[in-house]
Structures are given as C-alpha cells and as structure tokens.
XYZ file of C-alpha atoms in Angstrom:
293
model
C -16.656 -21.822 21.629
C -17.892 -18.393 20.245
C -16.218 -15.882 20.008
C -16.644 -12.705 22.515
C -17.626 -9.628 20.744
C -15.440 -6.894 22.178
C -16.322 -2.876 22.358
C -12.871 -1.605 20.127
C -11.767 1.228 17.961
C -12.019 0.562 14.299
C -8.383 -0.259 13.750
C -7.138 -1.920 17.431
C -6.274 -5.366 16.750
C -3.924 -7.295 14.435
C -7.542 -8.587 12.127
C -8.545 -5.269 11.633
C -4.950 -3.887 10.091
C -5.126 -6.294 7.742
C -8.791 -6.045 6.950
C -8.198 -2.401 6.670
C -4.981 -3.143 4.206
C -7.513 -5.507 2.306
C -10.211 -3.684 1.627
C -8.412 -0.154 1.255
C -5.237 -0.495 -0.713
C -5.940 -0.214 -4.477
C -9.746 0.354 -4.018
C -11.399 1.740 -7.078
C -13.330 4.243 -5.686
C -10.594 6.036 -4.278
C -9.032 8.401 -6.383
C -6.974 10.577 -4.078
C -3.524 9.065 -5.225
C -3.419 10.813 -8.419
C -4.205 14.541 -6.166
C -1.208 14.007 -4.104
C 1.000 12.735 -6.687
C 0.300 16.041 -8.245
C 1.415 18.214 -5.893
C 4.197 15.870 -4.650
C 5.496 15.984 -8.486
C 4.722 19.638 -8.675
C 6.456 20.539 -5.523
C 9.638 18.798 -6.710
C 10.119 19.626 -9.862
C 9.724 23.286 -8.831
C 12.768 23.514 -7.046
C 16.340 23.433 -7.613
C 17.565 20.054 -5.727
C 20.575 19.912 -3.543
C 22.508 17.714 -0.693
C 18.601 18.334 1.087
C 15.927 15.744 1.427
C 12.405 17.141 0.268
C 10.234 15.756 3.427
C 6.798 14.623 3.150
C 4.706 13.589 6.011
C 1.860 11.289 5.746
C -0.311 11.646 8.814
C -2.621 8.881 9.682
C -0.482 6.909 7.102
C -3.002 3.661 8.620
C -1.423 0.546 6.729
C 0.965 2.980 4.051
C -1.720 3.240 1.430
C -0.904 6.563 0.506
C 3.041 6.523 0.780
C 3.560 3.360 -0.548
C 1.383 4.376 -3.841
C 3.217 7.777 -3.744
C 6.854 5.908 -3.704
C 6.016 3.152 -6.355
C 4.966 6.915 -8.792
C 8.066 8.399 -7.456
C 10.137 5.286 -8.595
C 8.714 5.134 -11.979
C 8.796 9.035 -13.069
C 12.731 9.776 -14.101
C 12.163 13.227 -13.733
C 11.812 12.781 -9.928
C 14.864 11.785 -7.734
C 13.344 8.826 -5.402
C 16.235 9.064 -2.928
C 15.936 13.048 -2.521
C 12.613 12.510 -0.626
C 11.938 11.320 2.748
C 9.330 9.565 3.488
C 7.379 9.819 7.012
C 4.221 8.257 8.006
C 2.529 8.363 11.670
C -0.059 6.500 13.191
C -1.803 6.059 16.388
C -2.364 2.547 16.326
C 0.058 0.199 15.853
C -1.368 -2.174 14.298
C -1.649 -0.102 11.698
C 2.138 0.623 11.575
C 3.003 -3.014 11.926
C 0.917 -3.639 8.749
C 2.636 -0.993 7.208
C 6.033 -1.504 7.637
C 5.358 -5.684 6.429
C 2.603 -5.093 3.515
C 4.715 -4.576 0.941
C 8.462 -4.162 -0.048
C 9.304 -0.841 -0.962
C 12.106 0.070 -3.916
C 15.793 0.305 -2.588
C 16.350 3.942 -3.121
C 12.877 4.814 -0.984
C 13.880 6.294 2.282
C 11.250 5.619 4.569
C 10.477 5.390 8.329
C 7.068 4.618 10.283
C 6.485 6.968 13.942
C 3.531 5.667 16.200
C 1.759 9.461 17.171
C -1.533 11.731 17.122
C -2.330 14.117 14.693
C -2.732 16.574 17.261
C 0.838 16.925 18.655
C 3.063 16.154 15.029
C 5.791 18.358 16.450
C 6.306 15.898 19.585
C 6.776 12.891 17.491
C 10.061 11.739 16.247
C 12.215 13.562 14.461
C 10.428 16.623 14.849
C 10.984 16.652 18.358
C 14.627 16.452 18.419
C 15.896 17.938 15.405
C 14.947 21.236 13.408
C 13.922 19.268 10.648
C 10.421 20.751 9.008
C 8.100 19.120 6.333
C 7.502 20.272 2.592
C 4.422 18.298 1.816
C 2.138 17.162 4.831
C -0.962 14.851 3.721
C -3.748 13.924 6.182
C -5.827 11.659 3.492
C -9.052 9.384 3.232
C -11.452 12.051 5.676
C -8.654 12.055 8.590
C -9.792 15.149 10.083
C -13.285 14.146 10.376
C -11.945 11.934 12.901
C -10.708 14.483 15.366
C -13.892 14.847 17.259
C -12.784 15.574 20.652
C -13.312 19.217 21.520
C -9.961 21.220 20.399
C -8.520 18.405 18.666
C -9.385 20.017 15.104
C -7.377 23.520 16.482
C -4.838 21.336 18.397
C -4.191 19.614 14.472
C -3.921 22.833 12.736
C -1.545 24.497 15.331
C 0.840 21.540 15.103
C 0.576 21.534 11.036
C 1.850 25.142 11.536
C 5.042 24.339 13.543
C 6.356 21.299 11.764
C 5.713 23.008 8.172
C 8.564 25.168 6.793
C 7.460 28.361 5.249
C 6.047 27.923 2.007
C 5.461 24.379 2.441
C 1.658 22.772 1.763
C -0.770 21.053 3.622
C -3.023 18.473 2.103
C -6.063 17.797 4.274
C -9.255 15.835 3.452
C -12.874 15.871 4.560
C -15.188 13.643 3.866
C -17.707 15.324 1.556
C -21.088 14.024 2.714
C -20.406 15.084 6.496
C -19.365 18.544 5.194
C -21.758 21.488 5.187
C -24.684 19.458 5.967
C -28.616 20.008 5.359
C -30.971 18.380 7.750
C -30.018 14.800 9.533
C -30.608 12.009 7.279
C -26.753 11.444 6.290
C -25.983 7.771 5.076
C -23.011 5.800 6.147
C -20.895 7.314 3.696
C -18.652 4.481 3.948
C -21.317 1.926 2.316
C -23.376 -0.608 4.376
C -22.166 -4.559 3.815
C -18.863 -5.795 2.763
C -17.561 -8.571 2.310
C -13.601 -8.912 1.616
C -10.804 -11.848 1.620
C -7.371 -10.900 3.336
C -4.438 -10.116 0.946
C -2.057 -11.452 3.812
C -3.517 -14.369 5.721
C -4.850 -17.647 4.522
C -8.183 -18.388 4.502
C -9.358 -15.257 6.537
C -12.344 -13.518 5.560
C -13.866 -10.409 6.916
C -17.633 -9.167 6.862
C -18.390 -6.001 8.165
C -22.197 -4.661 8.371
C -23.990 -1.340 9.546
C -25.746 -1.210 12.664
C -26.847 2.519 12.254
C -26.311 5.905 12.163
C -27.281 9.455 14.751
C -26.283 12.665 14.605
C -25.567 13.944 18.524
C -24.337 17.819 17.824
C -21.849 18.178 15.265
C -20.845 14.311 15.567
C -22.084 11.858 13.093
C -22.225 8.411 15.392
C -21.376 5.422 12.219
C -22.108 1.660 14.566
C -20.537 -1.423 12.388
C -20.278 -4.751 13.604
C -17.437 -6.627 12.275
C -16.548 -10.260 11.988
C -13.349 -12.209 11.345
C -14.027 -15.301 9.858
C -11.879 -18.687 9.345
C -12.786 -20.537 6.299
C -11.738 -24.373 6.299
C -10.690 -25.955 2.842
C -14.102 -27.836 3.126
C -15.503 -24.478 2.878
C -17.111 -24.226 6.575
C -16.784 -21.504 8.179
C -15.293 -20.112 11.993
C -15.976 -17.105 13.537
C -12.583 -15.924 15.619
C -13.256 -12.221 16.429
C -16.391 -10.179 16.345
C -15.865 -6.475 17.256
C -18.293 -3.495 17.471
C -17.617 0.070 16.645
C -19.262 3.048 17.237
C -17.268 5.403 15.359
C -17.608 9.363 15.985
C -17.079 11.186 12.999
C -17.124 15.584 13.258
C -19.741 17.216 10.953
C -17.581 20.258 9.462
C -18.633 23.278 7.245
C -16.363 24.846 4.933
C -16.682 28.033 7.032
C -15.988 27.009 10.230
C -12.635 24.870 8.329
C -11.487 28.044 6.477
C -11.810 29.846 10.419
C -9.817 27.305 11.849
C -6.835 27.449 8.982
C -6.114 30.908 9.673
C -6.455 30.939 13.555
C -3.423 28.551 13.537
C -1.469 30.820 10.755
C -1.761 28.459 8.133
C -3.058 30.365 4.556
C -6.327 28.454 2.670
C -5.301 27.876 -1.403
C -7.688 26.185 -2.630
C -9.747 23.395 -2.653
C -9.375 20.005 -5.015
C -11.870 17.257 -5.802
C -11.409 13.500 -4.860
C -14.564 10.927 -5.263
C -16.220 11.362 -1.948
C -13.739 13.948 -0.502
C -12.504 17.423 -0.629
C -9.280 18.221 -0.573
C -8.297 21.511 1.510
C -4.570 22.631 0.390
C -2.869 24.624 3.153
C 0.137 26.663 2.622
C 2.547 27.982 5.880
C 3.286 31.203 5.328
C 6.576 32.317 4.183
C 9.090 31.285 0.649
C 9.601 28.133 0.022
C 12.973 26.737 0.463
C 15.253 26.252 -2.896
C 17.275 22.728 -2.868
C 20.480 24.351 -3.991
C-alpha cells in the first residue's frame, strides 16, 4: 500500500527529527558553532566564578545541535569549568526534544536539561516560571526568528528575551540573510532545492526531500517541500513509508524594522556578527553583569 501524504509542520513526526538530526548536525556549511563558542568562552572567562551556575539557554535547541557542539568545546577547553554552566534547551516539538535528549551521550560533568516551549513565552517555561533563576547567554540559532511569522510573535519573542535575561546578559539571535532586507521578489529557497541524506540513527532509512516552490504573500516568504521517508531493503529496493508536505512560512525582516523591535522590548542592539548564510544580531539586557564570586 502507498503511503498517505499528510499536510505537517516541518519537524512533527518521529522521521523528520531524525532526518533533521541527519542532515543538520555537523553540516559543513554551517559555521555558527564557532560564533557562539566565542561569546560563550568570552562570557566565562570574563567573570570571577563562584558556588553560581553561568546559564545558557538554547531556544529552538531542535535535535541539540547547538548545545551539544557547545558542551563537547566546553569539555575540551581547561580554561572553562564544564560543570559551572547549565545547560537549557527548549523546543516546541517534541520530536525534536526526544531526538535530542537520545542523539548523543553527553560528558559526565555537562549539566543539561531539555523543556518542550515557544519562543514567544520563555519566561512561562520551566524553571523560569517557578524560580528567579535568569539566563547569561540566550541563543536562538540557524534563522529561528524568521520563523515567528504570526503577527506579534517577533515582539512577543523580544519581550520574553527581556524578562528571563539578567542585566548585562547577551542575546544571540539569527536571521537568515537572504530573507533579510530584501530587493524585489525573486528570493531562492535559501535552504537549497534536492537532498538526499541517509539516517545517522535508523537502519536502512533514507530521506529525500525536494522543492515544490516558492511566493512571497506580504512580508512572508511561503518555502513548499515535499518530503519522503524511504525504506531501503538489503537487495537494494526501495519502500516509501511516509511522504509529508510542507508549506513553510518564513518572515521577510529588514535590519531596521529588527533594530526597532530590540529596543521596544528594552533589550540594547551591540552589534552584528557574520555566519555563512546568517547574521547574527547580539542583544545585551540592560544593566551590569553579574560577577561569579
């Protein structure tokens, strides 16, 4: 029997996690890693470390990409205390999460826990909403924000960054440079048109994803894939088990309407830093940083 394409979001089902976790983790072209590690390094080793945790919170963490590649740095720099830093990453889908918490085994001294949440209420998720603690380093990687398309969602981000930060801590968001200040409407899929990739996790899975098209309606940029799940038998035939469809809505953003939006929730603009593919907005709450003494 064939399988049913279904209607889905790009990451709601078990397949997609993992094809996500496939094709993602340790991609070449992404080069983000080595921004936050910076800062994450910088942040650290600029303070005077007590009995208190440094926090970081990795927001739309998706399958751990980011944290995991942030702990493995942490665990190999001797200058940087591993067990001084907690590690937080949320998610809306739990697939995601699942395939997080199982893709790989983190080092024993990484302290670590996984909260299923929007980016648009952070200070409602656990443990921010039942305990004072506030974050020193908040990441939103790999064009998160472009993602917020409903009306207010962008504001209703930003105004939750500003109550779960403590003063002086830093906000790394991304945007995904070709859907930011855009000239005229002929804007490719910026996340490339066929691929092909074998699962890391599961036997003889394969997944092929293609582009159905593009359309700009207002400031959304409409990206339609068609994705397949595919079971390869050991004579090298092939079975397709789940075929899904996306239309995914992605925000068009300038870097004047972003910069308006930072300071109507409080937050300060720094600067700006340079990732293949993305731009990276760093945020700062206002106030001094705390000293870990």
């Amino acid at each position: 029997m064939a399988a049913v394409e279904h209607q889905r979001g790009y990451y709601d089902s078990a397949y997609l996690a993992d094809y996500y976790e496939s094709l993602w983790t340790e991609h070449p072209a992404l080069t983000d890693i080595e921004v936050y590690w910076q800062y994450l390094k910088g942040a650290m080793l600029s303070k005077h470390r007590g009995n208190d945790h440094f926090v970081l919170l990795d927001v739309g963490t998706g399958t751990g990409r980011v944290m995991n590649s942030l702990i493995a740095k942490a665990g190999d720099d001797p200058a940087i205390p591993l067990a001084m830093i907690q590690f937080i990453g949320i998610d809306k889908s739990p697939y995601m999460l699942e395939c997080a918490r199982s893709a790989k085994k983190l080092l024993p001294d990484a302290n670590v826990s996984w909260f299923e949440g929007t980016a648009t209420a952070l200070q409602n998720i656990n443990p921010f909403a039942d305990s004072p603690m506030k974050v020193d380093l908040l990441i939103f990687a790999f064009s998160g924000i472009n993602h917020l398309h409903l009306p207010g969602e962008i504001d209703q981000f930003l105004a939750s960054v500003e109550q779960v930060l403590r003063p002086g801590g830093l906000a790394l968001v991304s945007v995904c440079e070709p859907l930011l200040d855009v000239r005229g409407s002929n804007i490719p899929n910026p996340y490339g048109k066929v691929k092909e990739v074998k699962s890391k996790h599961l036997e003889r899975i394969l997944y092929r994803e293609r582009d159905t098209g593009q359309k700009i309606d207002g400031d959304l940029f409409i990206n339609s894939l068609k994705t397949e799940v595919v079971r390869v038998a050991t004579d090298g035939s092939e079975q397709i088990i789940e075929r899904n469809k996306h239309d995914i809505p992605l925000k068009l953003l300038t870097r004047e309407t972003v910069c308006e939006r930072i300071a109507m929730a409080g937050l300060h603009f720094l600067r700006e830093e340079d990732s293949m593919e993305e731009t990276i907005f760093v945020l700062e709450k206002a106030g001094t940083s705390r000293t870990f003494s």
